[in-house]
PDB file of C-alpha atoms in Angstrom:
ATOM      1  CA  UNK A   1     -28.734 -75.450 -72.794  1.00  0.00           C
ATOM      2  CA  UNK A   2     -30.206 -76.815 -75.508  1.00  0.00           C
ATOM      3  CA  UNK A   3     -28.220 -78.281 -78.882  1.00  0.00           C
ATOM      4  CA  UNK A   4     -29.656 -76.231 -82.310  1.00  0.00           C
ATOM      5  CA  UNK A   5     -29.028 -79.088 -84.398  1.00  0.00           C
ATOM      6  CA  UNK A   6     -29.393 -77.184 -87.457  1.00  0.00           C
ATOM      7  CA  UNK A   7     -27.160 -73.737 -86.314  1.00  0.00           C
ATOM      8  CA  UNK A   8     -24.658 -75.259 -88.896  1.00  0.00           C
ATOM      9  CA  UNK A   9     -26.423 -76.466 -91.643  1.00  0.00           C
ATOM     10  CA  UNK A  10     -27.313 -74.474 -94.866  1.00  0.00           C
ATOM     11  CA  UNK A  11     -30.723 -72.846 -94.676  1.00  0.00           C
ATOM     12  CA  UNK A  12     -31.312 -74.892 -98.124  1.00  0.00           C
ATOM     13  CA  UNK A  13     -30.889 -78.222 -96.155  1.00  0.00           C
ATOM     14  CA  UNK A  14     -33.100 -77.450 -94.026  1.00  0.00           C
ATOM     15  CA  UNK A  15     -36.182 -79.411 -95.486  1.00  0.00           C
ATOM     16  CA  UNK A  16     -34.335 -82.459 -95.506  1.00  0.00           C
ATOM     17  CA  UNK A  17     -33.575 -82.958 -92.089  1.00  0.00           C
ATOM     18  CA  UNK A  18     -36.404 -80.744 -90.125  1.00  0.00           C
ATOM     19  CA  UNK A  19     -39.003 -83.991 -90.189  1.00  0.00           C
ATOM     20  CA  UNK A  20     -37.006 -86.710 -90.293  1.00  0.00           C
ATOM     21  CA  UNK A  21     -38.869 -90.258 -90.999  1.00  0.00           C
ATOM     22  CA  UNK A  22     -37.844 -93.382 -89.297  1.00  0.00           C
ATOM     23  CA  UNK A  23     -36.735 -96.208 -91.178  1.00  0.00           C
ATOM     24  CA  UNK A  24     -39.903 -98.439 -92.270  1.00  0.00           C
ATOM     25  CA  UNK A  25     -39.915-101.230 -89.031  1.00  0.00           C
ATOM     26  CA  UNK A  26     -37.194 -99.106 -87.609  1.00  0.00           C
ATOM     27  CA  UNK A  27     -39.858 -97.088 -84.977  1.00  0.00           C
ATOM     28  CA  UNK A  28     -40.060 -98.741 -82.097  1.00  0.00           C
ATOM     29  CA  UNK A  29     -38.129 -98.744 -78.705  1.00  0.00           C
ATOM     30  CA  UNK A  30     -34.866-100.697 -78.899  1.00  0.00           C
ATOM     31  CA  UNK A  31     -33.233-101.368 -75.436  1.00  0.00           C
ATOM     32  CA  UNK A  32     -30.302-102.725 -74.152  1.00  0.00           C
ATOM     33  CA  UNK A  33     -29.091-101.551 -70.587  1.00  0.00           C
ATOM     34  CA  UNK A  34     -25.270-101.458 -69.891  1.00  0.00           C
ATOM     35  CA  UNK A  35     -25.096-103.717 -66.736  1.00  0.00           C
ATOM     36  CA  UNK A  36     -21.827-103.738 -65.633  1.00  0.00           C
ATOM     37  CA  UNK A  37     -20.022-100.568 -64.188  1.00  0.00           C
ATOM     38  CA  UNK A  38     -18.175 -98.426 -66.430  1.00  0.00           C
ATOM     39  CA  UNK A  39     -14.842 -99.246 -64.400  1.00  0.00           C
ATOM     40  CA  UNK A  40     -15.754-102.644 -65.592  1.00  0.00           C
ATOM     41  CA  UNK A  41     -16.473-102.654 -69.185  1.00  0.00           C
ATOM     42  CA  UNK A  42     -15.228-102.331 -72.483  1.00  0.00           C
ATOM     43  CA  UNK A  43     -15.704-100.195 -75.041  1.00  0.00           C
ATOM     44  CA  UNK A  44     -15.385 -99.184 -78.726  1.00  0.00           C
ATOM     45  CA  UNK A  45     -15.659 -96.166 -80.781  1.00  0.00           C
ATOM     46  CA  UNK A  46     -17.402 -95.836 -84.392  1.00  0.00           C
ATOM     47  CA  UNK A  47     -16.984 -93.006 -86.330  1.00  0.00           C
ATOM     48  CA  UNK A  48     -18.895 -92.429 -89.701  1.00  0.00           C
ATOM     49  CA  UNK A  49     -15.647 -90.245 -91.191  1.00  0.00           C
ATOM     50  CA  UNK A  50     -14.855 -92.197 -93.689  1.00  0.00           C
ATOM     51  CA  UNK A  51     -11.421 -93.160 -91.974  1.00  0.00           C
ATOM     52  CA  UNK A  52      -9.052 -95.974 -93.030  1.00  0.00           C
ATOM     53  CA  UNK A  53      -5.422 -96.861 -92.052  1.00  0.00           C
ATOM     54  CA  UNK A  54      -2.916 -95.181 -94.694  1.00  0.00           C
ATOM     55  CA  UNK A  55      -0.566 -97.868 -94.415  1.00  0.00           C
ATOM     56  CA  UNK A  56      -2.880-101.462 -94.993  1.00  0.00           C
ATOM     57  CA  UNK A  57      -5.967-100.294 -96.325  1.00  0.00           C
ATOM     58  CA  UNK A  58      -8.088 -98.929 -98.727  1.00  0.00           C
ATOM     59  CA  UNK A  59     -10.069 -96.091 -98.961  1.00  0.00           C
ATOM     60  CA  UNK A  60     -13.680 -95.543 -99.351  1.00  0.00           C
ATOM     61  CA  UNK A  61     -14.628 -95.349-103.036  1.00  0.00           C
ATOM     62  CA  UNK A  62     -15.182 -91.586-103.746  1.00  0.00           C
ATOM     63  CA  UNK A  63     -14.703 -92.184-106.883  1.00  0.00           C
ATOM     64  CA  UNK A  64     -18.386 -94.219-107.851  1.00  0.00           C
ATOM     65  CA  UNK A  65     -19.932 -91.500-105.557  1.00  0.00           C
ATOM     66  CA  UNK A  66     -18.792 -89.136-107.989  1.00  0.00           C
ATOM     67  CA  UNK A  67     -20.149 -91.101-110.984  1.00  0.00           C
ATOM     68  CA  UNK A  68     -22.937 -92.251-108.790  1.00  0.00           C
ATOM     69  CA  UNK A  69     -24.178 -89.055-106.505  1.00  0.00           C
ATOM     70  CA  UNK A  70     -26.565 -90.610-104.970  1.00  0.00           C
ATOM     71  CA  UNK A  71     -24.591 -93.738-103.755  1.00  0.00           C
ATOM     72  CA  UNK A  72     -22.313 -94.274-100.949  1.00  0.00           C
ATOM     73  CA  UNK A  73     -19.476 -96.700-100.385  1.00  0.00           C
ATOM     74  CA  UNK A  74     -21.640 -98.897 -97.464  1.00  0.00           C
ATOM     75  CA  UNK A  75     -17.706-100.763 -96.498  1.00  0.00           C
ATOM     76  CA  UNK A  76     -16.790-100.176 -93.210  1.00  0.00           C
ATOM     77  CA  UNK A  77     -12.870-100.675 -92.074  1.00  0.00           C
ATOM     78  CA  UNK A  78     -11.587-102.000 -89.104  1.00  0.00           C
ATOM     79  CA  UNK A  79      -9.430 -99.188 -86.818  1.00  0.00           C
ATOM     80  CA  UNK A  80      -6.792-100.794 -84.312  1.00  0.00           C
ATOM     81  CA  UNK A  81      -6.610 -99.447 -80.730  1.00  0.00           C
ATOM     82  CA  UNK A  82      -3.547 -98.932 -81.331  1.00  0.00           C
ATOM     83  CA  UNK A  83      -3.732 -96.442 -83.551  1.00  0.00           C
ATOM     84  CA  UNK A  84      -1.172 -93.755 -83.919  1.00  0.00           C
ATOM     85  CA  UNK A  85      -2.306 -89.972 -84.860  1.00  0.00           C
ATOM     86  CA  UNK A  86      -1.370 -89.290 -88.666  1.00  0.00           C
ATOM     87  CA  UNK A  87      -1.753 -92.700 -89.636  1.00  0.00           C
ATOM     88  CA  UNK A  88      -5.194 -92.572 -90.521  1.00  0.00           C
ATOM     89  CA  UNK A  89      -6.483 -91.353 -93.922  1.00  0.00           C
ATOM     90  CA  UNK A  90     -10.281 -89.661 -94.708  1.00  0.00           C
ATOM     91  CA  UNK A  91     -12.553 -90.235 -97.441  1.00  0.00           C
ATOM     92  CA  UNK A  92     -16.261 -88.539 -96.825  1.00  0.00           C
ATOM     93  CA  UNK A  93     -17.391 -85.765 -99.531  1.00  0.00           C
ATOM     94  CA  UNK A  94     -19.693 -83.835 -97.536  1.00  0.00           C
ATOM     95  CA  UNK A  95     -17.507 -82.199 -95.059  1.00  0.00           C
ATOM     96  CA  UNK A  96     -13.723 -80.757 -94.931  1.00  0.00           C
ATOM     97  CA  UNK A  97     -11.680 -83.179 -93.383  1.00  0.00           C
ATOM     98  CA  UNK A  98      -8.568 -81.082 -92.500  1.00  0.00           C
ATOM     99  CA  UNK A  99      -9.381 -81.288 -88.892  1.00  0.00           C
ATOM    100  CA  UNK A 100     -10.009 -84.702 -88.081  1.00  0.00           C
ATOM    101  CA  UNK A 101      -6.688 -85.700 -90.495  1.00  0.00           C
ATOM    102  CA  UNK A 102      -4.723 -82.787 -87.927  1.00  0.00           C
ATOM    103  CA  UNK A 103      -6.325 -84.610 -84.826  1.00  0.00           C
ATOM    104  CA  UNK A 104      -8.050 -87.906 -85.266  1.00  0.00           C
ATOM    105  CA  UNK A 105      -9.104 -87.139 -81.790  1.00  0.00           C
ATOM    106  CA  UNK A 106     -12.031 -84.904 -83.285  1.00  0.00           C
ATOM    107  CA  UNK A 107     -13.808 -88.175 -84.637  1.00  0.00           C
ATOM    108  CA  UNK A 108     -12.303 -91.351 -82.967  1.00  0.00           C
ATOM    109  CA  UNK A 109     -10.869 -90.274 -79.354  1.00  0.00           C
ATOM    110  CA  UNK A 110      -8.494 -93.598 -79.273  1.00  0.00           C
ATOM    111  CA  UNK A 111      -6.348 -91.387 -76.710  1.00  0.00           C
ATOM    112  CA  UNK A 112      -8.724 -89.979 -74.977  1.00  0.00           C
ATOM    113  CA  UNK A 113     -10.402 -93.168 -73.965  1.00  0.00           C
ATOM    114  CA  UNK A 114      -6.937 -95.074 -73.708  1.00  0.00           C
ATOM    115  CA  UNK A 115      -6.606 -92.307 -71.259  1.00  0.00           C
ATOM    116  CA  UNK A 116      -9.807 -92.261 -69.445  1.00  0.00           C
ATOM    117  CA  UNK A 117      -8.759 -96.476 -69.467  1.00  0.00           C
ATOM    118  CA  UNK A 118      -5.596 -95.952 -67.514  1.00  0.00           C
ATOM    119  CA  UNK A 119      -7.145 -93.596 -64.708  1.00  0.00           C
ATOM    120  CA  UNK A 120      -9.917 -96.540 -64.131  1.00  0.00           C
ATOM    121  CA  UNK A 121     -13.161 -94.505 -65.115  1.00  0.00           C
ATOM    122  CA  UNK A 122     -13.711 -96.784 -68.124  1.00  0.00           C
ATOM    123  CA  UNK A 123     -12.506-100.541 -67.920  1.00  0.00           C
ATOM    124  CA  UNK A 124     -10.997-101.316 -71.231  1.00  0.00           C
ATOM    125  CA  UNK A 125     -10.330-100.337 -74.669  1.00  0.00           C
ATOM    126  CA  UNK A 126     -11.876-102.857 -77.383  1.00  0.00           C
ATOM    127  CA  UNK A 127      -8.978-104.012 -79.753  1.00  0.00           C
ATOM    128  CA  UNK A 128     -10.742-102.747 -82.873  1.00  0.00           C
ATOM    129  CA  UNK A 129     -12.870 -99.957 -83.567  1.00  0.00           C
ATOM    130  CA  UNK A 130     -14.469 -98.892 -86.928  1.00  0.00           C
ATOM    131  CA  UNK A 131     -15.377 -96.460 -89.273  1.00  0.00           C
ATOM    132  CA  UNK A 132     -17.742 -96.352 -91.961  1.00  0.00           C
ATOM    133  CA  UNK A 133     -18.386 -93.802 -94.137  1.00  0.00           C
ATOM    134  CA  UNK A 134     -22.187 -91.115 -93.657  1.00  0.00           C
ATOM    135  CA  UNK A 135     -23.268 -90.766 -96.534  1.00  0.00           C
ATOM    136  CA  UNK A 136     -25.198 -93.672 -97.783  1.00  0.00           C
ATOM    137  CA  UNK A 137     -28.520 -94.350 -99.991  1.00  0.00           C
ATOM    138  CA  UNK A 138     -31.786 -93.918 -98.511  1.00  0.00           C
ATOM    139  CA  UNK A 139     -32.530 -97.725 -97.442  1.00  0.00           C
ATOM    140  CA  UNK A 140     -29.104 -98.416 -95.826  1.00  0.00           C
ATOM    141  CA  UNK A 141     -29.649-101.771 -97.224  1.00  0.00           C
ATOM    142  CA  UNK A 142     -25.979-103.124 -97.436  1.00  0.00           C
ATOM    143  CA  UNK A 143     -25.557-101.969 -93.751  1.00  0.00           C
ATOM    144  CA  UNK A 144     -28.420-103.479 -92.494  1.00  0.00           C
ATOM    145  CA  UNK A 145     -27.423-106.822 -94.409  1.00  0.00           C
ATOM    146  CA  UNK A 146     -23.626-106.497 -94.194  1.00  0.00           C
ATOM    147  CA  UNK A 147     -22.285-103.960 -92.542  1.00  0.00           C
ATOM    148  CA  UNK A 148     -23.876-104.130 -89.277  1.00  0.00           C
ATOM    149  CA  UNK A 149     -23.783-107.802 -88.915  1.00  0.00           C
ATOM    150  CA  UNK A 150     -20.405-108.184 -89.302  1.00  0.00           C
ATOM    151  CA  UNK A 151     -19.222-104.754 -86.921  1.00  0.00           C
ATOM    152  CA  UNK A 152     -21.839-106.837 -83.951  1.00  0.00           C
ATOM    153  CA  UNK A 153     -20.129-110.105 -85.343  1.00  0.00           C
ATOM    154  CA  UNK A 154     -16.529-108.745 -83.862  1.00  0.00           C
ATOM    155  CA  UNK A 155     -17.874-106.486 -80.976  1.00  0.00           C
ATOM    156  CA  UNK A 156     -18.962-109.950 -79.790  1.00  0.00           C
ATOM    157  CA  UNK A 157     -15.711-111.549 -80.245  1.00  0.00           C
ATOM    158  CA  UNK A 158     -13.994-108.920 -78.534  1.00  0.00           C
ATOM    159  CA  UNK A 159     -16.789-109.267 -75.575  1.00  0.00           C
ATOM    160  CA  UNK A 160     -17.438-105.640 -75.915  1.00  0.00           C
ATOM    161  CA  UNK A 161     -19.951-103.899 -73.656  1.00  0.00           C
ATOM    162  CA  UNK A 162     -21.268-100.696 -75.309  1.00  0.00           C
ATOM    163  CA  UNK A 163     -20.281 -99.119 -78.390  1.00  0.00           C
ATOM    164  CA  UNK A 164     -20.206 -95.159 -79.094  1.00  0.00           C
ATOM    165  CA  UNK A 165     -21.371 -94.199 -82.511  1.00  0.00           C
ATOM    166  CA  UNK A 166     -19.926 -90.608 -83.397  1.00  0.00           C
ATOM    167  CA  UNK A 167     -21.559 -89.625 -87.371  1.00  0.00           C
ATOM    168  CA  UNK A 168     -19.571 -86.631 -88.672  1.00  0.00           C
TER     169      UNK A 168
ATOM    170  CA  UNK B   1     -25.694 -93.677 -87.385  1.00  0.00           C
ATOM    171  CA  UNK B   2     -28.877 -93.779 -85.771  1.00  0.00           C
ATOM    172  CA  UNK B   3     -30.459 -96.324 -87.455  1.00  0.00           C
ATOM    173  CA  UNK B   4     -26.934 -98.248 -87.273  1.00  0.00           C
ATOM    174  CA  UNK B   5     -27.402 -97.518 -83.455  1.00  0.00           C
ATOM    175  CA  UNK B   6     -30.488 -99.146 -83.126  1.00  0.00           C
ATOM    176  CA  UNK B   7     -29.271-102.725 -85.040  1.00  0.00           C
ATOM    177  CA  UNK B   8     -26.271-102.600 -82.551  1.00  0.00           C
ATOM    178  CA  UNK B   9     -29.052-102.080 -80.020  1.00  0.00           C
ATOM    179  CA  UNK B  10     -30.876-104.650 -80.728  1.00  0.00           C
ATOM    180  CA  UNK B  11     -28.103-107.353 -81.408  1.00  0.00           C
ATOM    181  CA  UNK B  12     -27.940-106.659 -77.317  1.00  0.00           C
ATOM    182  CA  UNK B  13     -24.750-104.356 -77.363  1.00  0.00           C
ATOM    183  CA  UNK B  14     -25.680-100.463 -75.400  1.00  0.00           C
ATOM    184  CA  UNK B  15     -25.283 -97.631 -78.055  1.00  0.00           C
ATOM    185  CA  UNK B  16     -24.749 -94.016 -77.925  1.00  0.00           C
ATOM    186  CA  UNK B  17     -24.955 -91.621 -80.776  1.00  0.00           C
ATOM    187  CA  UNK B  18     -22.810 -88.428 -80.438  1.00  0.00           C
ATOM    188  CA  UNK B  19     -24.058 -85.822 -82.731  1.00  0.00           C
ATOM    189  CA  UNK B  20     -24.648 -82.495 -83.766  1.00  0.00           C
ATOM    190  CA  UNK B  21     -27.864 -83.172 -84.947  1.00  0.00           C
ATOM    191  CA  UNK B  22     -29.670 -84.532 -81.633  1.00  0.00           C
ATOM    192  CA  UNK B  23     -33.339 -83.781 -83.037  1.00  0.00           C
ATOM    193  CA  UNK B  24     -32.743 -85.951 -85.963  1.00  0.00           C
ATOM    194  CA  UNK B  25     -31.171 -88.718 -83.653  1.00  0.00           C
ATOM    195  CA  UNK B  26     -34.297 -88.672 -81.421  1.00  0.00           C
ATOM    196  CA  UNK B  27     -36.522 -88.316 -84.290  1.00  0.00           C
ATOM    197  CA  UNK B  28     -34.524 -92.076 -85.771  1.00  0.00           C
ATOM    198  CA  UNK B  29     -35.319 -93.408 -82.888  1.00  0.00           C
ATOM    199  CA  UNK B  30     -31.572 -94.132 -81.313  1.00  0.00           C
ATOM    200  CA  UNK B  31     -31.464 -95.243 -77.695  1.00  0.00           C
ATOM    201  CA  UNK B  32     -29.446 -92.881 -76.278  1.00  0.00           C
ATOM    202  CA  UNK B  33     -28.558 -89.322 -77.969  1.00  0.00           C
ATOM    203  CA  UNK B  34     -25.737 -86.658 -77.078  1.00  0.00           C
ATOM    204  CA  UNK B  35     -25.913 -83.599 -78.346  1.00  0.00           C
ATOM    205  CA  UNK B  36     -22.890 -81.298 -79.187  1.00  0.00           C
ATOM    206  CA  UNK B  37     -23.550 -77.848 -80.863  1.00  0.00           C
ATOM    207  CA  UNK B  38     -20.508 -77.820 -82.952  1.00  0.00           C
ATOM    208  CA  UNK B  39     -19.793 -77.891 -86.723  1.00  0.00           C
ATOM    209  CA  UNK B  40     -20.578 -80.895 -88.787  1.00  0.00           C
ATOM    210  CA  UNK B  41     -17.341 -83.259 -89.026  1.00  0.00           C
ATOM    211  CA  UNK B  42     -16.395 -82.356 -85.291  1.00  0.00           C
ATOM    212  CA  UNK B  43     -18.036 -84.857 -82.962  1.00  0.00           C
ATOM    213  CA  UNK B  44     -15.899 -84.569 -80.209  1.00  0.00           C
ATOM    214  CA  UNK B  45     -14.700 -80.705 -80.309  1.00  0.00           C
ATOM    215  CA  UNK B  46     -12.163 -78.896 -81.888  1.00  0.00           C
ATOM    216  CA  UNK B  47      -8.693 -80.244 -82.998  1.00  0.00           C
ATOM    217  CA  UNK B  48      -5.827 -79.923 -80.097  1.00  0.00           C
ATOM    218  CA  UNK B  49      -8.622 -79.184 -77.386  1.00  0.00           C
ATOM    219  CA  UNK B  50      -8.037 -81.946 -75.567  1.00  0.00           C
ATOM    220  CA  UNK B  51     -10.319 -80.579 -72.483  1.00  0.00           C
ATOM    221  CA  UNK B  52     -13.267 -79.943 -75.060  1.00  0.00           C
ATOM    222  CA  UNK B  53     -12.514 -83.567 -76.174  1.00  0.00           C
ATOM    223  CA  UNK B  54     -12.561 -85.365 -72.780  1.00  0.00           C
ATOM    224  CA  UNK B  55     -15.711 -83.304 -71.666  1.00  0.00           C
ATOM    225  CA  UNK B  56     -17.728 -84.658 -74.739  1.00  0.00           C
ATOM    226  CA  UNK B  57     -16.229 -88.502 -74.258  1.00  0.00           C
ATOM    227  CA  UNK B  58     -17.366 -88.532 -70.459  1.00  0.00           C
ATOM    228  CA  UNK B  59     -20.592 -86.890 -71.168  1.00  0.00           C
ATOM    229  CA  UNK B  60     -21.317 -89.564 -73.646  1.00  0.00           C
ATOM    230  CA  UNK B  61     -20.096 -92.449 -71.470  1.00  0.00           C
ATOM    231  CA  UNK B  62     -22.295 -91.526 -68.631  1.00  0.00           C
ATOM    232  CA  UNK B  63     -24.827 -91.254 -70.756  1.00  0.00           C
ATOM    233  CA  UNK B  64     -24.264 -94.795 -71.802  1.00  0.00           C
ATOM    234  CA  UNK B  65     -23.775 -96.318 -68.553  1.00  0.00           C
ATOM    235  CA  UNK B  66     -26.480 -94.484 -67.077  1.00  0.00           C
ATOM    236  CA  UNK B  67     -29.443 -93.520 -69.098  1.00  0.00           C
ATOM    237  CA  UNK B  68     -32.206 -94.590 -67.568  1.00  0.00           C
ATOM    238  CA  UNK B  69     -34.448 -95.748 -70.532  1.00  0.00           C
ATOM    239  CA  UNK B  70     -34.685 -95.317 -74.264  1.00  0.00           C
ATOM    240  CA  UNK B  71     -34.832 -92.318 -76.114  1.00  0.00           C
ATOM    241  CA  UNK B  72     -32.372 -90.500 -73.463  1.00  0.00           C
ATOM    242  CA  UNK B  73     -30.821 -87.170 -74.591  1.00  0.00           C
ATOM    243  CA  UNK B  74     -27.871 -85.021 -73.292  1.00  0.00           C
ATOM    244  CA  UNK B  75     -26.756 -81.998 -74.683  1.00  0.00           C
ATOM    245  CA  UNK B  76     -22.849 -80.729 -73.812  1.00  0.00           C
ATOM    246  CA  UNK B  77     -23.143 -76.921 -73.049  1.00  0.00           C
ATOM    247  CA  UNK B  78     -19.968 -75.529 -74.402  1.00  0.00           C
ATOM    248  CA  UNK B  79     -19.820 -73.476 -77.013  1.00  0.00           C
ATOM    249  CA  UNK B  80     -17.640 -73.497 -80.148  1.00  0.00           C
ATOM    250  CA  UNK B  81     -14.847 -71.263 -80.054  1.00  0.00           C
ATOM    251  CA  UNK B  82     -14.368 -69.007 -83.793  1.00  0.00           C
ATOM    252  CA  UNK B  83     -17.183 -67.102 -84.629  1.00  0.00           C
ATOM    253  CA  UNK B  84     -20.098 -68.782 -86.141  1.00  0.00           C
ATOM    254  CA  UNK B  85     -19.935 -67.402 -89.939  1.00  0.00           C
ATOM    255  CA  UNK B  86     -15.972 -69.070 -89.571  1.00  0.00           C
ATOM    256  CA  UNK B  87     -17.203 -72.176 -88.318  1.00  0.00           C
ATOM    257  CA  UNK B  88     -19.938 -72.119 -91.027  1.00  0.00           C
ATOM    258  CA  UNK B  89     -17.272 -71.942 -93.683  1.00  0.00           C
ATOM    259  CA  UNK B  90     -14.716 -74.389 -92.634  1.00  0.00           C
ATOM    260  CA  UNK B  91     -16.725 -77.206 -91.823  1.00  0.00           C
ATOM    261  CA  UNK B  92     -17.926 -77.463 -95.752  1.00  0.00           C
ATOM    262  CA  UNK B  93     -15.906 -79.637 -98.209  1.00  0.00           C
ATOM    263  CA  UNK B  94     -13.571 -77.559-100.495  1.00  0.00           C
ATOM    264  CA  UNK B  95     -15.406 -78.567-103.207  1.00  0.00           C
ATOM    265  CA  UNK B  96     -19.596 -79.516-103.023  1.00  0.00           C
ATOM    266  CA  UNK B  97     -20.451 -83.104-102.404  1.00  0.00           C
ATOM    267  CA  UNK B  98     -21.306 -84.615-106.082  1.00  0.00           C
ATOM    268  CA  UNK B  99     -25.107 -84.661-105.172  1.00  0.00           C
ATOM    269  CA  UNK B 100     -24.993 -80.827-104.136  1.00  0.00           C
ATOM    270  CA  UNK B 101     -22.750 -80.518-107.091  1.00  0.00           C
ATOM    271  CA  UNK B 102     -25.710 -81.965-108.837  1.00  0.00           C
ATOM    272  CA  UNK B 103     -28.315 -80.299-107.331  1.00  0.00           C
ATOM    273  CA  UNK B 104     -26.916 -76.605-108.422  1.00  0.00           C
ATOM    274  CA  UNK B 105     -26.690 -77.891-111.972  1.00  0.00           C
ATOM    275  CA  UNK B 106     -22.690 -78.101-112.158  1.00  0.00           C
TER     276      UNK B 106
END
């Protein structure tokens, strides 16, 4: 079975994601095999929701989007493992967010790979895990810069050994 | 996220991009690519569905552990559970995005 990847999307979108361009420099074969057994590595969870924790941080700005439609808060936020369901709040325009604030599950599956952790098919949980928010201008400039440096900065730290990147 | 996949990549951590857009992944050039046929804001399945969840998360970590080379792409067969005009509707913000918003002249 093969994924329609545009059964969702308004017919009117279409034409802006039917020929998709890569990134100037950003065409070539990137590689980086996962050596170690999945019983024996680490790993974190990225989510491009928009999330951030209610009780310590702030949200994305939604606000200068609004001003600003073609801009996109480029932050990202740090998500403990630890991480209990309802503590999490959403900030991304473009879709509903009812379901991932009723089950954070939908976007970062903290339980299900705590879970999958304590059975022995993965290894470990990272610490920290992140979200950022999709929607962003055209040359992603502050996350190439920024953004990305610093989330590979503390994937480092925490010696993690692949990373899943789930965009909304 | 793809392109965000591919400086991960590079910086020598293993990526995978879950998504319901798989041909656009590909197209950006991520390293590895699972696809899930499910409304937009719903990577991992529907809320409560814990099976649909795990399904998706083990599809994505053997594809990350086990890919073979770049440019790998899985796609989960399950199918989304309300009828497709239902899903259609309640994936979309209650209100449009401020560049739609823009774009119909409001």
């Amino acid at each position: 079975m093969i994924v329609d990847s545009f059964r969702f999307l308004p017919r009117s979108f279409r034409g802006f994601y039917e020929n998709p361009v890569a990134l100037e420099g950003e065409d070539d074969e990137v590689w980086t095999p996962l050596e170690k057994r999945l019983s024996g590595a680490t790993i974190a969870l990225l989510s491009s929701a928009g999330l951030h924790v209610l009780s310590s941080q702030e949200p994305f700005d939604a606000e200068r989007e609004r001003s600003e439609p073609t801009w996109g808060d480029p932050t990202h936020r740090v998500i403990p493992s630890s991480t209990p369901q309802g503590s999490l709040g959403m900030t991304h325009l473009h879709v509903n967010a009812d379901d991932v604030l009723a089950d954070h599950e939908v976007a970062l599956p903290l339980r299900g790979l705590q879970q999958l952790v304590d059975e022995g098919t993965v290894g470990g949980m990272a610490s920290s895990h992140y979200s950022v928010m999709g929607y962003q201008e055209a040359g992603l400039r502050t996350w190439r810069d920024e953004t990305a440096p610093a989330i590979v900065g503390q994937l480092r730290d925490e010696r993690v050994d692949g990373l899943i990147l789930a965009p909304v | 996220m793809p392109v965000l996949a591919r400086w991960i990549e590079k910086a020598g951590i293993p990526t995978v991009v879950v998504t319901m857009m798989p041909a656009v992944a590909v197209a950006l050039m991520a390293p590895r690519v699972v696809g899930v046929e499910f409304p937009f804001g719903h990577p991992f399945g529907p809320p409560g569905d814990a099976a649909t969840q795990r399904r998706v998360l083990l599809t994505v970590l053997t594809v990350l552990a086990g890919a073979g080379s770049f440019g790998t792409r899985v796609d989960v067969d399950l199918e989304w559970p309300t009828p497709l005009k239902e899903a259609y509707r309640s994936w979309q913000p209650k209100e449009p995005s401020p560049i739609v918003a823009r774009m119909l002249g409001r």
